[in-house]
Amino acid sequence: MAYQTMADVLGMAARNFKDSATRPGTQFVSTGSPFADRVFGGDVFGGGVPRGGVLEISGDFSTGKTSWALAVCKQFLDNVCKPGDGIIYFDYEHSLDVKYARRAFGLNFAPVGHPDADPRIGFLAPNTIGQARKFFGKLFSAAAPARAGGKSGHVPVRLVVFDSVAAMNPDAFIEKAMEKDGERGKQIGLQAVEMARLFSDFVGAWERHDITVVLVNQTRANIQIGGYGAGPETTTTGGRALPFYAWVRVVLRAVGTVQVEAWDPITGQKKKRKLLNAVEVATIKNKVATPFLKDVVHIRYGSGWDTAYTVVTKGQAYGLFHPDSKNSEAARQDNKVCYVTGDGKVGFAVWQIEVDPARPFYCAVEGALDGKRKSARPVKKVELLRRKTLLGLSEALHDPANAAAWQYLVGEVLRHYEQEADVMMTPAERRELRAHVGDAAVDAEDDESALPTRASLGDALSAAEDESETGGDDV
């Protein structure tokens, strides 16, 4: 039978690909931090983790990779999972602190079958890639009989987390026969082969059943052939298939810490201890939004996201805090949200300025001229919160009693944040990050020297014209 029109071809495709469907558009799930969402999805309020896709989170140790995965788990349980749905967490490293997950994110990671287990969370600790492949094989085969009706059966899993790819061993590594001397070394690249098989078998089913996959990965030293070479010094585990299947690839790098002085009961002295980690988030690949974005977020030890500290630091960067620390009255006359208070001490205060709507021609700043008359003092100026340090201000914003100050301050910061242009990485930063995760090749768009300049194009055009006039080179 010949297909005469495109409608005939599409009808044949609909009959033969019953499980295939056109995506209405990528939907994003928040990570819990609006600043991380902008890096992931390119939007402050609509960005985040793409549903139905594969996300890779890589980085060095102590950069918050597992905390990011747990934050995503919390958001999926609260905003995506319907009654009867849930998530699967594969703890391949056998090192997840369940107390931290419960304290910081409210996640009950009790083993499957435990009396205290959350029925929405499947907490598994496999050893091999084959165990995960067997799990998905049974999961999707149970939905296969419904294909006779034209649609696949419902799969109640909305999120799957692999923590981490480096600990996902091939089956041959666990078998007794591979423990012989020299046998294990002969299986170089076996993990890459098994990971490629896992993706090729189930990546279509994950997308079709709206299952989001988060891969926590590690950066390792790249062993150069012969002990030296011009390649990247570090790489990620899992082989080369993973970067191609991933929709979004995120690299985390620690860029600083916030320390506080605390009393040590053992030594009887004050010692500095780390309280926060400043982590730079950068996307080196993004199929669903603008790639090569970066930003800095903060993670508090034992608590997860510290959005409040990120908000106050960005508020200071945007100039929302008045620099005057001696004359508090002069500081309060400035039409800003936050002020450095005076009284001989440096501090930070959140002020909310309210002007009488019945007198719109009056400016909010004393002494300003609106063309008609000098304005009077603002009708109402309320001090919502005051603290001596940025850290103290951020900790006070965690208190529900200061909800008004938090809403006002975060609204002003996000307003400036939306107006700010996307923080794009420079070509040099792109090459550095790609080398950090093992991408040796440099794309032409990232190499500034490979781009022709206007002068070089003009020289080439002039040379071509001269050659055409002289008839070219003699043969």
CSV table of C-alpha atoms in Angstrom, one decimal:
chain,number,residue,atom,x,y,z
A,1,MET,CA,0.0,0.0,0.0
A,2,ALA,CA,1.4,3.3,-1.1
A,3,TYR,CA,1.0,6.4,1.1
A,4,GLN,CA,-0.3,9.2,-1.1
A,5,THR,CA,-0.5,12.0,1.4
A,6,MET,CA,1.1,13.0,4.7
A,7,ALA,CA,-2.2,12.2,6.5
A,8,ASP,CA,-1.8,8.6,5.4
A,9,VAL,CA,1.8,8.6,6.8
A,10,LEU,CA,0.6,10.1,10.1
A,11,GLY,CA,-2.2,7.6,10.4
A,12,MET,CA,0.2,4.7,9.9
A,13,ALA,CA,2.5,6.2,12.6
A,14,ALA,CA,-0.4,6.5,15.0
A,15,ARG,CA,-1.3,2.9,14.6
A,16,ASN,CA,2.3,1.6,15.0
A,17,PHE,CA,3.5,4.0,17.7
A,18,LYS,CA,0.6,3.9,20.1
A,19,ASP,CA,2.8,4.7,23.1
A,20,SER,CA,4.3,7.8,21.5
A,21,ALA,CA,2.9,11.1,22.2
A,22,THR,CA,3.8,14.7,21.4
A,23,ARG,CA,4.9,16.6,24.5
A,24,PRO,CA,2.7,19.6,25.2
A,25,GLY,CA,5.8,21.5,26.4
A,26,THR,CA,8.4,21.1,29.1
A,27,GLN,CA,7.1,21.6,32.7
A,28,PHE,CA,9.5,22.5,35.4
A,29,VAL,CA,9.5,21.6,39.1
A,30,SER,CA,11.1,24.0,41.5
A,31,THR,CA,14.3,23.0,43.4
A,32,GLY,CA,13.2,25.0,46.4
A,33,SER,CA,15.5,27.9,45.7
A,34,PRO,CA,14.4,30.6,43.1
A,35,PHE,CA,18.1,31.3,42.4
A,36,ALA,CA,18.8,27.7,41.5
A,37,ASP,CA,15.6,27.6,39.4
A,38,ARG,CA,16.8,30.4,37.2
A,39,VAL,CA,20.1,28.5,36.5
A,40,PHE,CA,18.2,25.3,35.7
A,41,GLY,CA,15.2,26.6,33.8
A,42,GLY,CA,16.1,30.2,32.8
A,43,ASP,CA,13.2,31.7,34.8
A,44,VAL,CA,12.9,32.9,38.3
A,45,PHE,CA,9.3,31.7,38.9
A,46,GLY,CA,8.9,29.0,36.2
A,47,GLY,CA,12.3,27.3,36.2
A,48,GLY,CA,13.6,24.2,37.9
A,49,VAL,CA,14.0,20.5,37.1
A,50,PRO,CA,12.4,19.5,33.8
A,51,ARG,CA,9.8,16.8,34.3
A,52,GLY,CA,10.3,13.6,32.4
A,53,GLY,CA,14.0,14.3,31.7
A,54,VAL,CA,17.4,13.2,32.9
A,55,LEU,CA,19.3,15.6,35.1
A,56,GLU,CA,23.0,15.1,36.0
A,57,ILE,CA,24.4,16.8,39.1
A,58,SER,CA,28.1,16.5,39.3
A,59,GLY,CA,30.8,18.1,41.4
A,60,ASP,CA,33.6,17.5,44.0
A,61,PHE,CA,33.0,16.2,47.5
A,62,SER,CA,31.1,18.5,50.0
A,63,THR,CA,29.5,20.6,47.3
A,64,GLY,CA,25.9,19.7,48.3
A,65,LYS,CA,25.1,17.1,45.5
A,66,THR,CA,23.0,14.9,47.8
A,67,SER,CA,21.4,17.9,49.4
A,68,TRP,CA,20.3,19.0,46.0
A,69,ALA,CA,18.8,15.6,45.3
A,70,LEU,CA,17.0,15.6,48.6
A,71,ALA,CA,15.6,19.0,47.9
A,72,VAL,CA,14.2,17.8,44.5
A,73,CYS,CA,12.7,14.8,46.3
A,74,LYS,CA,10.8,17.1,48.7
A,75,GLN,CA,9.5,19.3,45.9
A,76,PHE,CA,8.2,16.3,43.9
A,77,LEU,CA,6.4,14.8,46.9
A,78,ASP,CA,4.8,18.2,47.7
A,79,ASN,CA,4.0,19.5,44.2
A,80,VAL,CA,4.0,16.6,41.7
A,81,CYS,CA,3.0,13.3,43.3
A,82,LYS,CA,-0.8,12.7,43.3
A,83,PRO,CA,-2.4,10.3,45.8
A,84,GLY,CA,-0.8,6.9,45.2
A,85,ASP,CA,2.3,8.2,43.5
A,86,GLY,CA,5.8,8.3,44.9
A,87,ILE,CA,9.5,8.5,44.4
A,88,ILE,CA,12.4,5.9,44.3
A,89,TYR,CA,15.8,6.7,45.8
A,90,PHE,CA,18.6,4.3,44.9
A,91,ASP,CA,21.3,4.7,47.6
A,92,TYR,CA,24.2,3.1,45.8
A,93,GLU,CA,26.7,4.6,48.1
A,94,HIS,CA,25.0,3.1,51.2
A,95,SER,CA,25.8,6.4,53.0
A,96,LEU,CA,22.6,8.5,53.1
A,97,ASP,CA,22.1,10.1,56.5
A,98,VAL,CA,18.4,9.5,57.0
A,99,LYS,CA,18.3,11.7,60.1
A,100,TYR,CA,19.6,14.6,58.1
A,101,ALA,CA,17.0,14.0,55.4
A,102,ARG,CA,14.2,14.0,58.0
A,103,ARG,CA,15.5,17.1,59.9
A,104,ALA,CA,16.4,19.2,56.9
A,105,PHE,CA,13.8,18.2,54.3
A,106,GLY,CA,11.1,16.3,56.2
A,107,LEU,CA,11.8,13.1,54.2
A,108,ASN,CA,11.3,9.7,56.0
A,109,PHE,CA,13.8,7.4,54.3
A,110,ALA,CA,13.0,4.3,56.3
A,111,PRO,CA,13.8,1.0,54.5
A,112,VAL,CA,11.0,-0.6,52.4
A,113,GLY,CA,8.8,-2.7,54.8
A,114,HIS,CA,9.8,-0.8,57.9
A,115,PRO,CA,6.8,0.2,60.1
A,116,ASP,CA,7.8,3.8,60.0
A,117,ALA,CA,8.4,3.9,56.2
A,118,ASP,CA,6.7,6.6,54.2
A,119,PRO,CA,4.4,4.7,51.6
A,120,ARG,CA,5.3,7.4,49.0
A,121,ILE,CA,9.1,6.8,49.2
A,122,GLY,CA,10.9,3.8,48.0
A,123,PHE,CA,14.4,3.8,49.7
A,124,LEU,CA,16.5,1.1,48.1
A,125,ALA,CA,20.2,0.2,48.5
A,126,PRO,CA,21.3,-1.9,45.5
A,127,ASN,CA,24.8,-2.8,44.5
A,128,THR,CA,24.8,-3.3,40.7
A,129,ILE,CA,23.4,-1.7,37.6
A,130,GLY,CA,21.7,-5.0,36.8
A,131,GLN,CA,19.5,-4.7,39.8
A,132,ALA,CA,18.2,-1.3,38.7
A,133,ARG,CA,17.7,-2.6,35.2
A,134,LYS,CA,15.7,-5.6,36.6
A,135,PHE,CA,13.6,-3.2,38.7
A,136,PHE,CA,12.7,-1.0,35.7
A,137,GLY,CA,12.1,-4.1,33.6
A,138,LYS,CA,9.4,-5.4,36.0
A,139,LEU,CA,8.0,-1.9,36.6
A,140,PHE,CA,7.3,-1.3,32.9
A,141,SER,CA,6.4,-4.8,31.9
A,142,ALA,CA,3.5,-4.6,34.4
A,143,ALA,CA,2.1,-1.7,32.4
A,144,ALA,CA,2.6,-3.4,29.1
A,145,PRO,CA,-0.7,-5.4,29.0
A,146,ALA,CA,-2.7,-2.1,28.8
A,147,ARG,CA,-1.2,-1.4,25.3
A,148,ALA,CA,-4.1,-3.3,23.7
A,149,GLY,CA,-6.3,-0.3,24.5
A,150,GLY,CA,-3.8,2.1,22.9
A,151,LYS,CA,-2.2,3.5,26.0
A,152,SER,CA,0.4,2.2,28.5
A,153,GLY,CA,-0.7,1.4,32.0
A,154,HIS,CA,-0.1,3.9,34.8
A,155,VAL,CA,3.3,3.9,36.5
A,156,PRO,CA,3.0,5.6,39.9
A,157,VAL,CA,6.7,6.6,40.1
A,158,ARG,CA,7.4,10.3,39.4
A,159,LEU,CA,11.1,10.6,40.4
A,160,VAL,CA,14.1,8.3,40.5
A,161,VAL,CA,17.4,9.3,42.1
A,162,PHE,CA,20.7,7.5,41.5
A,163,ASP,CA,23.2,8.3,44.3
A,164,SER,CA,25.7,8.0,42.9
A,165,VAL,CA,26.8,6.9,39.4
A,166,ALA,CA,30.3,6.2,40.7
A,167,ALA,CA,29.0,3.5,43.0
A,168,MET,CA,26.9,1.7,40.3
A,169,ASN,CA,29.0,-1.4,39.7
A,170,PRO,CA,28.5,-3.8,36.8
A,171,ASP,CA,27.3,-7.2,37.8
A,172,ALA,CA,30.6,-8.8,36.8
A,173,PHE,CA,32.4,-6.8,39.5
A,174,ILE,CA,30.3,-8.4,42.2
A,175,GLU,CA,30.5,-12.0,41.0
A,176,LYS,CA,33.0,-14.3,42.6
A,177,ALA,CA,34.7,-15.1,39.4
A,178,MET,CA,35.8,-11.5,39.0
A,179,GLU,CA,37.7,-11.5,42.3
A,180,LYS,CA,40.6,-13.5,40.8
A,181,ASP,CA,43.9,-11.7,40.3
A,182,GLY,CA,43.9,-9.7,37.1
A,183,GLU,CA,40.4,-10.5,36.1
A,184,ARG,CA,38.8,-7.3,37.3
A,185,GLY,CA,41.4,-5.2,35.5
A,186,LYS,CA,40.4,-6.7,32.2
A,187,GLN,CA,36.9,-5.2,32.4
A,188,ILE,CA,38.0,-1.6,31.7
A,189,GLY,CA,35.0,0.3,30.4
A,190,LEU,CA,32.4,-2.2,31.6
A,191,GLN,CA,30.6,0.3,33.7
A,192,ALA,CA,30.3,2.6,30.7
A,193,VAL,CA,28.8,-0.2,28.6
A,194,GLU,CA,26.3,-1.1,31.4
A,195,MET,CA,25.2,2.5,31.8
A,196,ALA,CA,24.7,2.9,28.1
A,197,ARG,CA,22.6,-0.2,28.1
A,198,LEU,CA,20.5,1.1,31.0
A,199,PHE,CA,19.8,4.4,29.2
A,200,SER,CA,19.1,2.8,25.8
A,201,ASP,CA,16.6,0.4,27.4
A,202,PHE,CA,14.6,2.7,29.5
A,203,VAL,CA,15.1,6.4,28.5
A,204,GLY,CA,12.1,6.2,26.3
A,205,ALA,CA,9.9,4.6,29.0
A,206,TRP,CA,11.0,7.3,31.5
A,207,GLU,CA,9.9,10.1,29.3
A,208,ARG,CA,6.7,8.3,28.2
A,209,HIS,CA,5.6,7.7,31.8
A,210,ASP,CA,6.7,11.1,33.1
A,211,ILE,CA,9.5,9.8,35.3
A,212,THR,CA,12.2,12.3,36.1
A,213,VAL,CA,15.7,10.8,36.6
A,214,VAL,CA,18.3,12.6,38.8
A,215,LEU,CA,21.9,11.3,38.5
A,216,VAL,CA,24.3,12.3,41.2
A,217,ASN,CA,27.8,12.1,39.8
A,218,GLN,CA,31.3,12.6,41.0
A,219,THR,CA,34.4,14.2,39.4
A,220,ARG,CA,37.5,12.1,39.3
A,221,ALA,CA,41.1,12.5,38.2
A,222,ASN,CA,41.5,11.7,34.5
A,223,ILE,CA,44.2,9.1,34.0
A,224,GLN,CA,46.2,10.2,30.9
A,225,ILE,CA,47.5,7.6,28.6
A,226,GLY,CA,51.2,7.2,29.1
A,227,GLY,CA,51.0,9.4,32.3
A,228,TYR,CA,50.9,12.7,30.4
A,229,GLY,CA,48.9,14.4,27.8
A,230,ALA,CA,46.9,17.5,26.8
A,231,GLY,CA,43.5,16.3,27.9
A,232,PRO,CA,41.4,17.5,30.8
A,233,GLU,CA,42.7,16.7,34.3
A,234,THR,CA,39.3,15.6,35.7
A,235,THR,CA,36.3,13.7,34.3
A,236,THR,CA,33.0,12.3,35.5
A,237,THR,CA,32.1,8.6,36.0
A,238,GLY,CA,29.7,6.5,34.0
A,239,GLY,CA,31.1,6.7,30.6
A,240,ARG,CA,30.4,9.0,27.6
A,241,ALA,CA,26.7,7.9,27.1
A,242,LEU,CA,25.5,9.7,30.2
A,243,PRO,CA,26.3,13.3,29.0
A,244,PHE,CA,24.5,12.7,25.7
A,245,TYR,CA,21.3,11.3,27.4
A,246,ALA,CA,21.1,14.0,30.0
A,247,TRP,CA,18.8,16.9,29.4
A,248,VAL,CA,20.5,19.2,31.8
A,249,ARG,CA,24.0,18.9,33.2
A,250,VAL,CA,24.9,20.9,36.3
A,251,VAL,CA,28.3,21.4,37.9
A,252,LEU,CA,28.6,22.4,41.6
A,253,ARG,CA,31.8,24.0,42.9
A,254,ALA,CA,32.4,25.3,46.4
A,255,VAL,CA,33.4,29.0,46.2
A,256,GLY,CA,33.5,30.0,49.9
A,257,THR,CA,32.3,29.4,53.4
A,258,VAL,CA,30.7,31.4,56.2
A,259,GLN,CA,32.2,30.9,59.6
A,260,VAL,CA,31.0,31.9,63.1
A,261,GLU,CA,32.6,31.9,66.5
A,262,ALA,CA,31.2,29.2,68.8
A,263,TRP,CA,32.1,28.2,72.3
A,264,ASP,CA,34.0,24.9,72.5
A,265,PRO,CA,33.1,23.1,75.8
A,266,ILE,CA,36.3,20.9,75.5
A,267,THR,CA,38.9,23.6,75.2
A,268,GLY,CA,36.9,26.3,77.0
A,269,GLN,CA,37.7,28.8,74.2
A,270,LYS,CA,35.9,30.3,71.2
A,271,LYS,CA,36.6,28.6,67.9
A,272,LYS,CA,35.4,29.3,64.4
A,273,ARG,CA,33.2,26.7,62.9
A,274,LYS,CA,31.7,26.5,59.4
A,275,LEU,CA,28.0,27.4,59.1
A,276,LEU,CA,27.3,27.9,55.4
A,277,ASN,CA,28.7,26.8,52.1
A,278,ALA,CA,28.6,29.1,49.1
A,279,VAL,CA,28.2,26.9,46.0
A,280,GLU,CA,28.5,28.1,42.5
A,281,VAL,CA,25.9,26.4,40.2
A,282,ALA,CA,26.6,26.3,36.5
A,283,THR,CA,24.9,24.5,33.6
A,284,ILE,CA,27.2,23.1,31.0
A,285,LYS,CA,24.3,21.6,29.0
A,286,ASN,CA,20.6,22.4,28.8
A,287,LYS,CA,18.2,21.1,26.2
A,288,VAL,CA,15.1,22.9,27.5
A,289,ALA,CA,16.4,26.4,28.5
A,290,THR,CA,19.3,28.7,28.1
A,291,PRO,CA,22.6,26.9,28.9
A,292,PHE,CA,25.8,28.2,30.4
A,293,LEU,CA,24.1,30.1,33.2
A,294,LYS,CA,25.7,30.4,36.7
A,295,ASP,CA,24.9,31.7,40.1
A,296,VAL,CA,25.8,31.3,43.7
A,297,VAL,CA,23.5,29.8,46.3
A,298,HIS,CA,24.1,28.9,50.0
A,299,ILE,CA,23.7,25.6,51.8
A,300,ARG,CA,23.6,25.5,55.6
A,301,TYR,CA,25.2,22.5,57.3
A,302,GLY,CA,22.5,20.3,58.7
A,303,SER,CA,19.6,22.3,57.3
A,304,GLY,CA,19.8,22.3,53.5
A,305,TRP,CA,19.0,25.5,51.5
A,306,ASP,CA,19.6,28.8,53.2
A,307,THR,CA,17.6,31.0,50.8
A,308,ALA,CA,17.5,33.8,53.5
A,309,TYR,CA,21.2,34.3,53.4
A,310,THR,CA,21.3,34.2,49.7
A,311,VAL,CA,18.6,36.9,49.6
A,312,VAL,CA,20.4,39.2,52.0
A,313,THR,CA,23.7,38.8,50.2
A,314,LYS,CA,22.1,39.6,46.9
A,315,GLY,CA,20.2,42.5,48.5
A,316,GLN,CA,23.6,43.9,49.5
A,317,ALA,CA,25.0,43.4,46.0
A,318,TYR,CA,22.0,45.2,44.5
A,319,GLY,CA,22.5,48.2,46.7
A,320,LEU,CA,19.4,47.8,48.8
A,321,PHE,CA,21.4,48.5,52.0
A,322,HIS,CA,22.3,52.1,52.6
A,323,PRO,CA,26.1,52.6,53.1
A,324,ASP,CA,25.8,55.2,55.8
A,325,SER,CA,26.5,53.9,59.3
A,326,LYS,CA,26.9,57.1,61.3
A,327,ASN,CA,23.9,59.3,60.5
A,328,SER,CA,20.9,57.0,60.7
A,329,GLU,CA,18.5,59.9,60.0
A,330,ALA,CA,20.2,60.6,56.7
A,331,ALA,CA,20.1,56.9,55.9
A,332,ARG,CA,16.4,56.6,56.6
A,333,GLN,CA,15.6,59.5,54.2
A,334,ASP,CA,16.9,57.5,51.3
A,335,ASN,CA,14.2,55.7,49.3
A,336,LYS,CA,15.5,52.2,49.8
A,337,VAL,CA,14.2,49.1,51.3
A,338,CYS,CA,17.0,48.3,53.7
A,339,TYR,CA,19.2,50.6,55.6
A,340,VAL,CA,22.4,50.5,57.6
A,341,THR,CA,21.3,51.9,61.0
A,342,GLY,CA,23.4,54.4,62.8
A,343,ASP,CA,23.7,55.0,66.6
A,344,GLY,CA,27.4,54.4,66.4
A,345,LYS,CA,27.0,50.7,65.3
A,346,VAL,CA,26.9,49.2,62.0
A,347,GLY,CA,23.7,47.2,61.4
A,348,PHE,CA,21.0,46.3,58.9
A,349,ALA,CA,17.3,47.1,59.0
A,350,VAL,CA,14.4,46.4,56.8
A,351,TRP,CA,12.2,49.4,56.3
A,352,GLN,CA,8.8,49.4,54.5
A,353,ILE,CA,7.9,52.8,53.0
A,354,GLU,CA,4.2,53.5,52.6
A,355,VAL,CA,2.9,56.7,50.9
A,356,ASP,CA,-0.6,58.0,51.1
A,357,PRO,CA,-2.3,57.1,47.8
A,358,ALA,CA,-4.5,60.2,48.1
A,359,ARG,CA,-1.4,62.4,47.7
A,360,PRO,CA,0.5,60.8,44.8
A,361,PHE,CA,2.3,64.0,43.9
A,362,TYR,CA,4.3,63.8,47.2
A,363,CYS,CA,7.6,62.0,46.7
A,364,ALA,CA,8.8,59.5,49.3
A,365,VAL,CA,12.1,61.2,49.9
A,366,GLU,CA,12.2,64.4,52.0
A,367,GLY,CA,13.4,67.4,50.0
A,368,ALA,CA,12.7,66.0,46.6
A,369,LEU,CA,11.0,68.2,44.0
A,370,ASP,CA,8.2,66.8,41.9
A,371,GLY,CA,7.5,70.0,39.9
A,372,LYS,CA,4.8,71.3,42.1
A,373,ARG,CA,6.2,71.6,45.6
A,374,LYS,CA,8.6,70.0,47.9
A,375,SER,CA,7.3,66.8,49.3
A,376,ALA,CA,6.8,66.2,53.0
A,377,ARG,CA,8.0,63.2,55.0
A,378,PRO,CA,6.6,59.9,53.9
A,379,VAL,CA,3.2,59.3,55.5
A,380,LYS,CA,4.4,56.0,57.1
A,381,LYS,CA,7.8,54.4,57.4
A,382,VAL,CA,7.8,51.1,59.3
A,383,GLU,CA,10.9,49.4,60.6
A,384,LEU,CA,10.2,45.7,60.2
A,385,LEU,CA,13.4,44.1,61.3
A,386,ARG,CA,16.9,45.2,62.5
A,387,ARG,CA,20.0,43.1,63.1
A,388,LYS,CA,23.7,43.9,63.5
A,389,THR,CA,25.1,41.6,60.8
A,390,LEU,CA,23.9,40.1,57.5
A,391,LEU,CA,24.1,36.6,59.1
A,392,GLY,CA,22.0,37.7,62.0
A,393,LEU,CA,19.5,39.3,59.6
A,394,SER,CA,19.2,36.1,57.6
A,395,GLU,CA,18.7,34.0,60.7
A,396,ALA,CA,16.0,36.3,62.0
A,397,LEU,CA,14.2,36.0,58.6
A,398,HIS,CA,13.8,32.2,59.3
A,399,ASP,CA,11.5,33.1,62.3
A,400,PRO,CA,7.8,33.0,61.3
A,401,ALA,CA,7.3,36.1,63.5
A,402,ASN,CA,9.3,38.1,60.9
A,403,ALA,CA,7.2,36.9,57.9
A,404,ALA,CA,6.3,40.5,56.9
A,405,ALA,CA,10.0,41.5,56.7
A,406,TRP,CA,10.8,38.4,54.8
A,407,GLN,CA,8.1,38.8,52.2
A,408,TYR,CA,8.9,42.5,51.6
A,409,LEU,CA,12.7,41.9,51.3
A,410,VAL,CA,12.5,38.8,49.1
A,411,GLY,CA,10.0,40.6,46.8
A,412,GLU,CA,12.4,43.5,46.3
A,413,VAL,CA,15.4,41.2,45.7
A,414,LEU,CA,13.5,39.1,43.2
A,415,ARG,CA,12.3,42.2,41.4
A,416,HIS,CA,15.9,43.3,40.9
A,417,TYR,CA,16.8,39.7,40.1
A,418,GLU,CA,14.3,39.5,37.3
A,419,GLN,CA,15.6,42.7,35.8
A,420,GLU,CA,19.1,41.5,35.9
A,421,ALA,CA,20.5,40.0,32.7
A,422,ASP,CA,21.2,36.3,32.7
A,423,VAL,CA,24.7,35.7,34.1
A,424,MET,CA,26.3,34.0,31.1
A,425,MET,CA,29.6,32.3,31.4
A,426,THR,CA,32.5,33.6,29.3
A,427,PRO,CA,34.0,31.3,26.7
A,428,ALA,CA,37.0,30.8,29.0
A,429,GLU,CA,34.7,29.7,31.8
A,430,ARG,CA,32.9,27.3,29.5
A,431,ARG,CA,36.1,25.7,28.5
A,432,GLU,CA,37.2,25.4,32.1
A,433,LEU,CA,33.9,23.8,33.3
A,434,ARG,CA,33.9,21.4,30.3
A,435,ALA,CA,37.4,20.4,31.1
A,436,HIS,CA,36.4,19.9,34.8
A,437,VAL,CA,33.9,17.2,33.8
A,438,GLY,CA,36.1,15.6,31.2
A,439,ASP,CA,35.0,17.3,27.9
A,440,ALA,CA,38.2,17.6,26.0
A,441,ALA,CA,36.8,19.0,22.8
A,442,VAL,CA,36.1,22.7,22.6
A,443,ASP,CA,33.2,23.8,20.4
A,444,ALA,CA,33.8,26.4,17.8
A,445,GLU,CA,31.3,28.8,19.4
A,446,ASP,CA,33.3,28.7,22.6
A,447,ASP,CA,36.7,29.4,20.9
A,448,GLU,CA,36.9,33.1,20.3
A,449,SER,CA,40.0,32.6,18.2
A,450,ALA,CA,38.1,30.4,15.8
A,451,LEU,CA,35.5,33.2,15.0
A,452,PRO,CA,36.4,35.3,12.0
A,453,THR,CA,36.7,39.0,12.6
A,454,ARG,CA,35.5,41.8,10.3
A,455,ALA,CA,39.1,42.6,9.4
A,456,SER,CA,40.0,39.0,8.6
A,457,LEU,CA,36.9,38.7,6.4
A,458,GLY,CA,37.8,42.0,4.6
A,459,ASP,CA,41.3,40.8,3.9
A,460,ALA,CA,40.1,37.5,2.5
A,461,LEU,CA,37.6,39.3,0.3
A,462,SER,CA,40.3,41.7,-1.0
A,463,ALA,CA,42.6,38.8,-1.7
A,464,ALA,CA,39.9,37.0,-3.7
A,465,GLU,CA,39.2,40.1,-5.8
A,466,ASP,CA,42.9,40.5,-6.6
A,467,GLU,CA,43.2,36.9,-7.6
A,468,SER,CA,40.2,37.2,-9.9
A,469,GLU,CA,41.7,40.2,-11.6
A,470,THR,CA,45.0,38.5,-12.3
A,471,GLY,CA,43.4,35.3,-13.4
A,472,GLY,CA,44.7,33.3,-10.6
A,473,ASP,CA,48.0,31.5,-10.2
A,474,ASP,CA,49.7,30.1,-13.3
A,475,VAL,CA,49.7,26.3,-13.5
